[in-house]
Each structure stands twice: as C-alpha cells, then as structure tokens.
Coordinates of C-alpha atoms and ligand atoms in Angstrom, one line a residue:
M1 CA 133.6 -26.8 0.4
R2 CA 130.8 -29.3 0.0
G3 CA 128.2 -27.0 -1.5
K4 CA 130.5 -25.6 -4.1
T5 CA 131.9 -29.0 -5.1
W6 CA 128.3 -30.2 -5.7
R7 CA 127.6 -27.2 -7.9
Q8 CA 130.7 -27.6 -9.9
T9 CA 128.9 -29.9 -12.2
Q10 CA 126.8 -26.9 -13.3
A11 CA 127.3 -25.3 -16.7
K12 CA 128.9 -21.9 -17.5
V13 CA 127.9 -18.4 -16.3
E14 CA 124.8 -17.2 -18.0
V15 CA 125.7 -14.5 -20.5
S16 CA 122.4 -12.7 -19.6
A17 CA 123.6 -12.5 -16.0
L18 CA 126.6 -10.6 -16.9
N19 CA 124.6 -8.4 -19.3
F20 CA 122.3 -7.4 -16.5
Y21 CA 125.3 -6.5 -14.4
T22 CA 126.9 -4.5 -17.2
F23 CA 123.8 -2.3 -17.5
D24 CA 124.0 -1.4 -13.9
V25 CA 127.6 -0.3 -14.0
I26 CA 128.1 1.0 -17.5
H27 CA 129.1 4.5 -16.4
R28 CA 131.9 3.4 -14.1
V29 CA 135.6 3.5 -14.5
V30 CA 136.3 -0.1 -13.4
P31 CA 135.5 -2.7 -16.1
P32 CA 132.1 -4.2 -15.2
V33 CA 132.9 -7.8 -16.0
A34 CA 135.3 -8.8 -13.3
M35 CA 138.5 -10.5 -14.4
P36 CA 139.9 -13.4 -12.4
S37 CA 141.1 -11.8 -9.1
P38 CA 144.6 -12.1 -7.7
H39 CA 143.1 -12.6 -4.3
R40 CA 144.3 -15.5 -2.3
S41 CA 142.4 -18.8 -2.5
A42 CA 140.4 -20.0 0.5
A43 CA 142.9 -22.7 1.2
A44 CA 145.8 -20.3 1.1
D45 CA 143.9 -17.9 3.4
V46 CA 143.7 -20.6 6.0
C47 CA 147.4 -21.5 5.8
A48 CA 148.3 -17.9 6.0
T49 CA 146.2 -17.0 8.9
V50 CA 143.9 -19.3 10.7
G51 CA 146.2 -21.9 11.9
G52 CA 149.5 -20.5 10.8
K53 CA 152.0 -18.3 12.5
T54 CA 152.3 -15.5 9.9
A55 CA 151.1 -12.1 10.7
D56 CA 149.0 -11.9 7.5
P57 CA 145.4 -11.5 8.6
L58 CA 142.3 -12.2 6.4
R59 CA 140.9 -8.8 5.3
V60 CA 137.2 -8.8 5.7
A61 CA 134.5 -6.7 4.0
V62 CA 131.3 -6.5 6.1
L63 CA 128.3 -5.5 4.0
G64 CA 125.5 -4.4 6.3
S65 CA 127.9 -3.9 9.2
T66 CA 125.4 -1.9 11.3
G67 CA 122.8 -4.7 11.3
S68 CA 122.3 -7.6 13.6
I69 CA 124.6 -10.0 11.6
G70 CA 127.0 -7.1 10.9
T71 CA 127.5 -6.2 14.5
S72 CA 128.0 -9.9 15.5
T73 CA 130.6 -10.1 12.7
L74 CA 132.5 -7.2 14.2
E75 CA 132.5 -9.0 17.6
V76 CA 133.9 -12.2 15.9
I77 CA 136.6 -10.1 14.1
A78 CA 137.5 -8.3 17.3
A79 CA 137.8 -11.5 19.3
S80 CA 140.0 -13.3 16.6
G81 CA 143.3 -12.1 18.0
G82 CA 144.2 -10.4 14.7
R83 CA 143.4 -13.4 12.4
F84 CA 140.7 -11.3 10.7
R85 CA 141.1 -7.6 10.0
P86 CA 138.2 -5.3 9.2
H87 CA 138.8 -3.8 5.8
L88 CA 135.5 -2.4 4.7
F89 CA 132.2 -1.6 6.5
A90 CA 129.1 -0.8 4.5
A91 CA 125.6 0.4 5.5
H92 CA 122.7 2.1 3.8
R93 CA 121.5 5.0 6.0
S94 CA 122.7 4.3 9.6
V95 CA 125.5 6.8 9.4
G96 CA 125.9 7.3 13.1
P97 CA 126.5 3.7 14.1
L98 CA 128.7 3.2 11.0
L99 CA 131.0 6.0 12.0
E100 CA 131.1 4.7 15.6
Q101 CA 132.1 1.3 14.2
A102 CA 134.8 3.0 12.1
R103 CA 136.2 4.8 15.2
I104 CA 136.4 1.6 17.2
H105 CA 137.6 -0.9 14.5
R106 CA 139.5 1.4 12.0
P107 CA 138.6 -0.2 8.7
A108 CA 140.3 1.1 5.5
W109 CA 136.9 2.0 4.0
V110 CA 133.4 2.8 5.0
V111 CA 130.7 2.8 2.4
V112 CA 127.3 4.5 2.6
T113 CA 125.0 3.3 -0.1
D114 CA 122.4 6.0 0.3
P115 CA 123.9 9.3 -1.1
G116 CA 121.4 11.4 0.9
A117 CA 122.6 9.9 4.2
A118 CA 126.3 10.2 3.1
A119 CA 125.8 13.9 2.6
T120 CA 125.3 14.3 6.3
I121 CA 128.8 13.1 7.1
G122 CA 131.1 16.0 8.1
A123 CA 134.7 16.0 6.7
D124 CA 136.2 15.7 10.1
T125 CA 134.1 12.8 11.4
L126 CA 136.1 9.9 9.9
P127 CA 138.9 8.5 11.9
A128 CA 142.4 8.8 10.5
G129 CA 143.1 6.0 8.0
T130 CA 139.5 5.4 7.1
R131 CA 138.2 6.6 3.7
L132 CA 134.5 7.2 2.7
A133 CA 132.9 5.9 -0.5
V134 CA 129.3 6.5 -1.5
G135 CA 126.7 4.6 -3.5
P136 CA 126.1 0.9 -4.5
E137 CA 128.5 1.1 -7.5
A138 CA 131.4 2.2 -5.3
L139 CA 130.6 -0.7 -3.0
D140 CA 130.7 -3.2 -5.9
D141 CA 134.1 -1.8 -7.0
L142 CA 135.6 -2.0 -3.5
V143 CA 134.3 -5.5 -2.8
R144 CA 136.0 -6.7 -6.0
A145 CA 139.4 -5.2 -5.0
P146 CA 142.3 -7.5 -4.5
E147 CA 142.7 -6.2 -0.9
V148 CA 139.5 -8.1 0.1
D149 CA 139.9 -11.7 1.2
R150 CA 136.4 -12.5 2.5
V151 CA 133.1 -10.8 2.1
V152 CA 130.4 -11.0 4.7
S153 CA 127.1 -10.5 2.7
A154 CA 124.7 -9.2 5.4
I155 CA 122.7 -6.5 3.7
V156 CA 119.0 -7.3 4.3
G157 CA 116.6 -8.2 1.4
A158 CA 116.9 -8.0 -2.4
A159 CA 119.3 -5.1 -2.1
G160 CA 122.0 -7.5 -1.1
L161 CA 122.0 -9.3 -4.4
R162 CA 124.2 -7.0 -6.5
S163 CA 127.1 -6.7 -4.1
T164 CA 127.1 -10.5 -3.6
L165 CA 127.2 -10.9 -7.4
A166 CA 130.1 -8.4 -7.5
A167 CA 132.0 -10.4 -4.9
L168 CA 131.4 -13.8 -6.6
G169 CA 132.2 -12.4 -10.0
A170 CA 135.6 -11.4 -8.7
G171 CA 136.2 -15.0 -7.3
K172 CA 135.9 -14.0 -3.6
T173 CA 135.0 -16.3 -0.7
V174 CA 131.6 -15.0 0.5
A175 CA 130.1 -15.7 3.9
L176 CA 126.5 -15.5 2.9
A177 CA 123.9 -14.2 5.4
N178 CA 121.8 -12.6 2.7
K179 CA 119.6 -15.6 1.9
E180 CA 117.6 -13.5 -0.6
T181 CA 120.6 -13.8 -3.0
L182 CA 120.0 -17.6 -3.4
V183 CA 116.2 -17.4 -3.0
M184 CA 116.0 -14.9 -5.9
A185 CA 118.7 -16.1 -8.3
G186 CA 120.0 -19.5 -7.0
P187 CA 120.9 -21.1 -10.3
L188 CA 122.6 -18.0 -11.7
V189 CA 124.5 -17.3 -8.5
T190 CA 125.8 -20.8 -8.0
R191 CA 126.9 -21.0 -11.7
L192 CA 128.7 -17.7 -11.4
A193 CA 130.5 -18.9 -8.3
A194 CA 131.6 -22.1 -10.0
E195 CA 132.7 -20.3 -13.1
R196 CA 134.8 -17.7 -11.2
G197 CA 136.2 -20.2 -8.6
A198 CA 134.4 -18.3 -5.9
V199 CA 133.3 -20.0 -2.7
L200 CA 129.9 -19.6 -1.0
L201 CA 129.8 -20.4 2.7
P202 CA 126.5 -20.2 4.6
V203 CA 126.0 -17.9 7.6
D204 CA 122.4 -18.8 8.1
S205 CA 122.5 -21.1 11.2
E206 CA 120.5 -23.9 9.6
H207 CA 122.7 -23.9 6.5
S208 CA 125.8 -23.7 8.5
A209 CA 124.6 -26.8 10.5
I210 CA 123.8 -28.6 7.2
H211 CA 127.2 -27.7 5.8
Q212 CA 128.8 -29.1 8.9
A213 CA 126.7 -32.3 9.0
L214 CA 127.3 -33.0 5.3
R215 CA 131.0 -33.4 6.1
S216 CA 129.9 -36.8 7.6
G217 CA 129.1 -38.5 4.2
S218 CA 129.0 -38.2 0.5
P219 CA 126.3 -36.5 -1.5
D220 CA 124.8 -39.8 -2.8
E221 CA 124.4 -41.0 0.8
V222 CA 122.1 -38.1 1.8
V223 CA 118.5 -39.1 2.1
R224 CA 117.0 -36.0 3.7
V225 CA 118.1 -32.6 5.0
I226 CA 115.9 -31.5 7.9
L227 CA 115.8 -27.8 8.7
T228 CA 114.8 -26.9 12.2
A229 CA 112.5 -23.9 13.0
S230 CA 111.9 -22.3 16.4
G231 CA 108.2 -21.8 15.5
G232 CA 108.5 -18.1 16.3
P233 CA 106.4 -16.2 18.9
F234 CA 103.0 -17.7 17.7
R235 CA 103.9 -21.4 17.8
T236 CA 101.1 -22.2 20.2
R237 CA 98.8 -19.2 19.6
P238 CA 95.3 -20.2 18.4
R239 CA 94.7 -19.7 14.6
E240 CA 91.6 -17.5 15.1
T241 CA 93.7 -14.9 17.0
L242 CA 96.4 -14.6 14.4
D243 CA 94.5 -12.0 12.4
A244 CA 94.9 -9.6 15.3
V245 CA 98.7 -9.9 15.8
T246 CA 100.4 -6.5 16.1
P247 CA 103.9 -5.6 14.7
A248 CA 105.1 -5.2 18.3
E249 CA 104.0 -8.8 19.2
A250 CA 105.5 -10.2 16.0
L251 CA 108.8 -8.5 16.6
R252 CA 109.2 -10.3 20.0
H253 CA 111.1 -13.5 19.0
P254 CA 111.5 -16.1 21.8
T255 CA 115.0 -17.4 21.0
W256 CA 116.8 -15.2 18.4
S257 CA 117.6 -11.4 18.4
M258 CA 117.6 -10.3 14.8
G259 CA 116.7 -7.5 12.4
P260 CA 113.0 -6.6 12.0
K261 CA 112.5 -8.1 8.5
I262 CA 113.7 -11.6 9.4
T263 CA 112.0 -11.4 12.8
I264 CA 108.6 -11.0 11.1
D265 CA 109.6 -13.8 8.7
S266 CA 110.2 -16.0 11.7
A267 CA 106.8 -15.2 13.1
T268 CA 105.0 -16.1 9.8
M269 CA 107.5 -19.0 9.2
M270 CA 108.2 -17.4 5.8
N271 CA 111.8 -17.5 7.0
K272 CA 111.7 -21.3 6.8
A273 CA 110.2 -21.1 3.3
L274 CA 113.1 -18.9 2.2
E275 CA 115.5 -21.2 3.9
L276 CA 114.1 -24.2 2.0
I277 CA 114.8 -22.5 -1.3
E278 CA 118.2 -21.3 0.0
A279 CA 119.1 -24.9 0.9
R280 CA 117.9 -26.2 -2.4
W281 CA 120.4 -24.1 -4.4
L282 CA 123.3 -24.0 -1.9
F283 CA 123.5 -27.8 -1.6
D284 CA 122.0 -28.7 -5.0
L285 CA 119.2 -30.8 -3.4
P286 CA 115.9 -31.7 -5.0
G287 CA 112.8 -30.4 -3.2
E288 CA 111.7 -33.9 -2.0
K289 CA 114.9 -34.2 0.1
L290 CA 114.1 -31.1 2.1
A291 CA 112.0 -31.2 5.3
V292 CA 111.1 -28.9 8.2
V293 CA 110.7 -29.7 11.9
V294 CA 109.7 -27.3 14.7
H295 CA 112.2 -27.3 17.5
P296 CA 111.4 -24.5 20.0
Q297 CA 114.7 -24.5 21.9
S298 CA 116.8 -23.5 18.8
V299 CA 119.7 -25.6 19.9
V300 CA 119.7 -28.2 17.1
H301 CA 120.3 -25.9 14.1
S302 CA 119.5 -28.6 11.5
M303 CA 120.2 -32.2 10.6
V304 CA 121.1 -34.5 7.7
E305 CA 119.8 -38.0 7.5
F306 CA 122.0 -40.5 5.6
V307 CA 121.1 -43.6 3.8
D308 CA 122.0 -45.9 6.7
G309 CA 119.5 -44.1 9.0
S310 CA 122.1 -42.0 10.8
V311 CA 121.0 -38.4 11.5
I312 CA 123.8 -36.0 12.1
A313 CA 122.9 -32.8 13.9
Q314 CA 124.8 -29.6 14.9
L315 CA 124.0 -28.2 18.4
S316 CA 124.9 -24.9 20.0
P317 CA 123.1 -22.1 21.8
P318 CA 121.2 -19.7 19.5
D319 CA 124.1 -17.3 18.8
M320 CA 124.9 -16.2 15.3
K321 CA 128.6 -15.5 16.2
L322 CA 129.3 -19.3 15.7
P323 CA 128.0 -19.7 12.1
I324 CA 129.6 -16.3 11.2
Q325 CA 133.0 -17.4 12.6
Y326 CA 132.6 -20.9 10.9
A327 CA 132.1 -19.1 7.5
L328 CA 135.2 -16.8 8.2
S329 CA 137.5 -19.6 9.4
H330 CA 136.4 -22.5 7.2
P331 CA 137.8 -25.1 6.7
R332 CA 139.5 -24.6 10.1
R333 CA 137.6 -24.2 13.4
L334 CA 138.7 -21.5 16.0
D335 CA 138.1 -20.7 19.6
G336 CA 135.7 -17.8 19.6
P337 CA 133.2 -15.6 21.4
A338 CA 130.0 -17.7 20.7
R339 CA 128.2 -19.0 23.8
R340 CA 128.6 -22.7 24.7
L341 CA 126.1 -25.4 25.6
D342 CA 126.0 -26.2 29.3
F343 CA 124.9 -29.8 29.7
S344 CA 125.4 -29.7 33.5
A345 CA 122.3 -27.5 33.7
G346 CA 120.2 -30.1 31.9
L347 CA 119.0 -29.8 28.4
R348 CA 115.6 -30.5 26.9
L349 CA 115.1 -30.8 23.1
D350 CA 111.6 -31.0 21.6
F351 CA 110.6 -31.6 18.0
E352 CA 107.1 -31.4 16.4
P353 CA 105.9 -31.1 12.8
P354 CA 104.9 -27.6 11.6
D355 CA 101.2 -26.7 11.7
P356 CA 100.2 -26.2 8.0
I357 CA 97.0 -24.4 8.9
R358 CA 98.6 -21.8 11.1
F359 CA 101.8 -21.5 9.1
P360 CA 100.9 -21.8 5.4
A361 CA 104.1 -20.1 4.4
V362 CA 106.0 -23.4 4.9
R363 CA 104.0 -25.1 2.1
L364 CA 104.8 -22.1 -0.2
G365 CA 108.5 -22.7 0.5
H366 CA 108.3 -26.4 -0.3
E367 CA 106.5 -25.6 -3.6
A368 CA 108.9 -22.9 -4.6
A369 CA 111.9 -25.0 -3.8
A370 CA 110.5 -27.9 -5.8
R371 CA 109.5 -25.8 -8.8
G372 CA 112.6 -23.6 -8.8
G373 CA 112.8 -21.1 -11.8
T374 CA 111.2 -17.8 -11.0
C375 CA 109.3 -19.0 -7.9
G376 CA 111.9 -17.9 -5.3
A377 CA 112.3 -14.4 -6.8
V378 CA 108.5 -13.8 -6.8
L379 CA 107.9 -15.2 -3.4
N380 CA 110.8 -13.2 -1.9
A381 CA 109.6 -9.9 -3.5
A382 CA 106.0 -10.4 -2.6
N383 CA 107.0 -11.2 1.0
E384 CA 109.3 -8.2 1.3
E385 CA 106.5 -5.9 0.2
A386 CA 103.9 -7.6 2.4
V387 CA 106.2 -7.5 5.5
G388 CA 106.7 -3.7 4.9
A389 CA 102.9 -3.3 4.6
F390 CA 102.3 -5.2 7.8
L391 CA 104.9 -3.2 9.8
A392 CA 103.4 0.0 8.5
G393 CA 100.0 -1.2 9.8
R394 CA 98.5 -1.6 6.3
M395 CA 98.2 -5.4 6.2
R396 CA 96.9 -8.1 8.6
F397 CA 99.5 -10.6 9.9
T398 CA 97.8 -13.5 8.2
G399 CA 97.5 -11.4 5.0
I400 CA 101.3 -11.8 4.4
A401 CA 101.1 -15.5 3.5
E402 CA 97.8 -15.0 1.7
A403 CA 99.2 -12.2 -0.5
C404 CA 102.4 -14.3 -1.2
A405 CA 100.4 -17.4 -2.2
R406 CA 98.2 -15.3 -4.6
V407 CA 101.1 -13.6 -6.3
L408 CA 103.1 -16.8 -6.5
D409 CA 100.2 -18.7 -8.1
G410 CA 99.4 -15.8 -10.5
H411 CA 102.9 -15.2 -11.9
A412 CA 104.2 -16.1 -15.4
Y413 CA 106.5 -18.9 -14.4
Q414 CA 109.8 -19.4 -16.2
A415 CA 112.0 -22.4 -15.6
D416 CA 115.4 -20.8 -16.4
P417 CA 115.1 -17.0 -16.0
S418 CA 117.9 -14.4 -16.7
L419 CA 118.6 -11.7 -14.1
D420 CA 116.6 -9.3 -16.2
D421 CA 113.6 -11.6 -15.9
I422 CA 114.2 -11.9 -12.2
R423 CA 114.4 -8.1 -11.8
R424 CA 111.2 -7.6 -13.9
L425 CA 109.3 -10.2 -11.9
D426 CA 110.6 -8.8 -8.6
A427 CA 109.1 -5.4 -9.5
W428 CA 105.8 -7.0 -10.8
A429 CA 105.4 -9.0 -7.6
R430 CA 105.8 -6.0 -5.4
Q431 CA 103.3 -4.1 -7.5
E432 CA 100.8 -6.9 -7.1
V433 CA 101.1 -6.8 -3.3
V434 CA 100.6 -3.0 -3.4
K435 CA 97.4 -3.5 -5.4
W436 CA 96.2 -6.3 -3.1
V437 CA 96.7 -4.0 0.0
S438 CA 94.8 -1.1 -1.6
A439 CA 92.0 -3.2 -2.9
Ligands
LIG1 P1 119.4 -5.8 9.8 O1 118.1 -5.1 9.4 O2 119.7 -5.9 11.2 O3 120.6 -5.0 9.1 C1 120.6 -4.8 7.7 C2 121.9 -4.1 7.2 O4 121.8 -3.9 5.8 C3 122.1 -2.7 7.9 O5 123.5 -2.6 8.0 C4 121.6 -1.8 6.8 O6 122.3 -0.5 6.8 C5 122.0 -2.5 5.5 N1 121.1 -2.2 4.4 C6 119.7 -2.1 4.4 N2 119.2 -1.8 3.2 C7 120.3 -1.6 2.4 C8 120.5 -1.2 1.0 N3 119.5 -0.9 0.3 N4 121.8 -1.2 0.6 C9 122.8 -1.4 1.4 N5 122.7 -1.8 2.7 C10 121.5 -1.9 3.2 O7 119.3 -7.2 9.1 P2 120.0 -8.6 9.7 O8 119.0 -9.2 10.7 O9 121.4 -8.4 10.2 O10 119.9 -9.5 8.4 C11 120.8 -9.3 7.4 C12 120.7 -10.5 6.4 O11 121.1 -11.7 7.1 C13 119.3 -10.8 5.9 O12 119.3 -11.2 4.6 C14 118.8 -11.9 6.9 O13 117.8 -12.7 6.3 C15 120.1 -12.7 7.1 N6 120.1 -13.5 8.3 C16 120.0 -12.8 9.5 C17 120.1 -13.5 10.7 C18 120.0 -12.8 12.0 O14 120.2 -13.5 13.1 N7 119.9 -11.5 12.1 C19 120.2 -14.9 10.7 C20 120.3 -15.6 9.4 C21 120.2 -14.8 8.2
LIG2 MG1 118.1 -19.2 9.7

C-alpha cells in the first residue's frame, strides 16, 4: 500500500497517544493498549478470499452502517458473492434502520453507541445469531477482536476518531471514509498505523483516485497531486447572494448523494479543505505539492502529475461503491455493483480553478495542510460546530468559513500535539464558534 509504505519512515507511536486512549477505557475489562493482533495480514486476506477459491470470506465491521457510506458498503458486501461477510454494524441513534439492516444481512454484532437509543430496543427485535452491544467502549473492544478482518470507518465527524484508533492500534486494515481522523490527528494516526502494522486505505473518492494513480510511479517522481472538486451547488451563484443561502438549498448537491454534514461541506468547499489535509497525511506530501481544480461533472476523481509531465487520472461515475470496494478488495480489483462510464453517450469534462472569493475555505485548507500541527484539528472542530449552527438556522452560510478562519488564526498553534492537546483544542474551537454565533 503506497500511503503506508511512505509513512513507514515515521518514528514510533507517541506515548501520549496511548495515554489518551488509556484514560478513555480505564474501566474496561479488555486491556486498553492493544497487543499485536492475530488477524490475517492484508496480503493473506486477499489470497484467502478475493481471488482465491477458499470459502473463507473477509469479515467486515461497518462503523456508521446506517449512513450514506455505510449503506453503500452493505450493497458492496451483498454483491460480493460471499467474498466479504458482514460481521459488525454500528450506528449512533438510528436504531430502526440498524435493526432492519441486521434482519437483512445477519451480522454477528450490532452496536448502538448511544445508550438512550439502545434502551428502546426490545429483547425480541434482534434476528437470531445477532448480538447487541452498547456504547463506544464496547465498539472499540469489538473492532479490535480477532474475528474482524477489515474495518470500514464511516462514522461522521470527530466521533469517528476513537474507533479508528482502536482498529489501527489492533493492526487492522481500515477502509477510511472518516476523513476527520486524519484531519484532526494525521501524524499520530499514521505513526500508530506504521507501528502496529495496520493499513489505511482511503474511501474518500479523491484519495482513492490518488491511491490508484500513485501506482504509476515512485514517490520521488510525484510533482503534484491535484484534487478535483465538483464546486457544489453554488459554483456559479453570485457572491452577493451567498449570504442568503438556506440549509435546504445547500443540502441539494448536483452530483453526489451524501450525509448532511459532508453535503454542507461540499457547498462551502470546506470538504476540499479537509481533503487537502487528509491527503497531506495519508500520502505524506508537503503542502506545496497539493492543488485543487473544480471539475463539475465529478467523473475525474483526482490526478497525479509526475516529473515527466504525465498526469494520471482515475475516472468513473460519481458512485461511492467503487472506492468502498477498492478499499475492501485492495490490492486486487473485483467486478462490482458500481456504475460504469458510458462513452457511447458522449462525455464532456470541464476544469476550472476554484474561485477564492466565493470559496475562501479552500485557502484555509491549503494553509492548514502546509502548517500541519494543530491546524487540522482546530479547523475541523470549528467547522463541525459552524455547520451545526448553520443547519439550525443560527448562522449565515458565509459565516461558516468566516468563523473557521477566525478560530484558526486565533488558536495557540502547536507543531507536534498529543491527542490530549488535540482533544483540548477541539473543545476550545467549538466553544469559540458558539461565542461567535451568540455575539
Ligand atoms: P451520514 O451522516 O450519512 O452517516 C453517519 C453514520 O455515523 C450513521 O450511521 C450514524 O449513526 C453514525 N454516527 C453519527 N454520530 C455518531 C457517533 N457519535 N458515534 C457513533 N456513530 C455515529 O454520514 P456519511 O455521509 O455516510 O459520511 C460518513 C463519513 O464518510 C464522514 O466522515 C464523511 O466525511 C465521509 N465521506 C462520506 C462520503 C459520502 O459520499 N457520503 C464521501 C467521502 C467521505
Ligand atoms: Mg471526497
């Protein structure tokens, strides 16, 4: 795996990272610092299942199974002809959809992280063979279990960090949709993965495209990584009307169907800011090698420019089932349920630079990716809080990027933060946005 190989030059796991983790789990039965797991290696997984003839499917834990990425993941698993087996589904409060998924797909476990929501589940509502666990600690334990071969990390927001750390700490192969994990704690997360022999495979379509394109050359031959952006619903909307954008308008994405948080991030283009930071850590790239281009059709998912001038791109219709499947089947490719490009119908591809006036968030992403340290965690937390305020009608659409810029500029920057530092600054940034909204 290219990203992981690049990161292997990194030093050891930060002791402070494990301390942070220990505080969270101290009351539990399972030892908090995961020991090397007996789970199969990624290469062995593939021999055993993807191309091979044995009836030994990859057992998949889907965290955030009721969300947009989660439901697409279940489609990929169902279409895999038994190569992937659903082992665990986890959701926060969406108990009804979770139980419905359990009845259809029969995982060994369902986990509800919100105890209040779990209390509404009747004893007779689980299908035979499926057990219920409750709370984030239980999820961490189950994710680390030897029965789990791959973890799809698709919880939304900062809440996805702890279970991703649990999986990586146990040496799992993680299909990472939760970009916030790398945005908040990129250096710690990639060091932990390298130390534990864990593998991070991107699900974000841009990063999946980059991962695929990087297979065309060696790291020292890469000149630039170019992330494409749809431009969202307001790509051509005049600047002076953006103040009046309503949540309903911002939730109408032209090319992708996604959860509400990331859909608002696409409208502000903060999603691209977060993805610049994600790419910086995932592929160990300096900020100056990262670029963004607007591509309204969302067919070219990103590109890598090599030293000889070749630009390698990955193309497919906007359908997350393809990058999800790539992260589950890597290093092999499988036939699957994702939509195909139809060149016989004609295909037009446009590219234009992002407008820095209408979409100031992109600049924030470049800055945060270049500076590293605490910038990603602060930007992510401020943005999560601001998006919540916008959706609740308490903030203007253009206020989201303004609040984020102010909080980012005003924070006490640290170049090499511990997870404790990150957690503290995450709380501080959210508080600053709350103050800004009520001022
Ligand atoms: P979503 O809102 O549709 O689903 C979120 C899931 O997370 C749900 O299952 C929910 O129950 C669970 N969840 C929410 N809060 C939780 C908590 N506190 N603890 C445990 N579980 C919790 O979100 P989505 O659009 O599927 O996005 C999931 C992640 O994937 C995000 O990080 C997003 O940035 C990333 N991503 C999504 C897409 C996409 O097409 N939707 C594309 C690229 C990356
Ligand atoms: Mg993306």
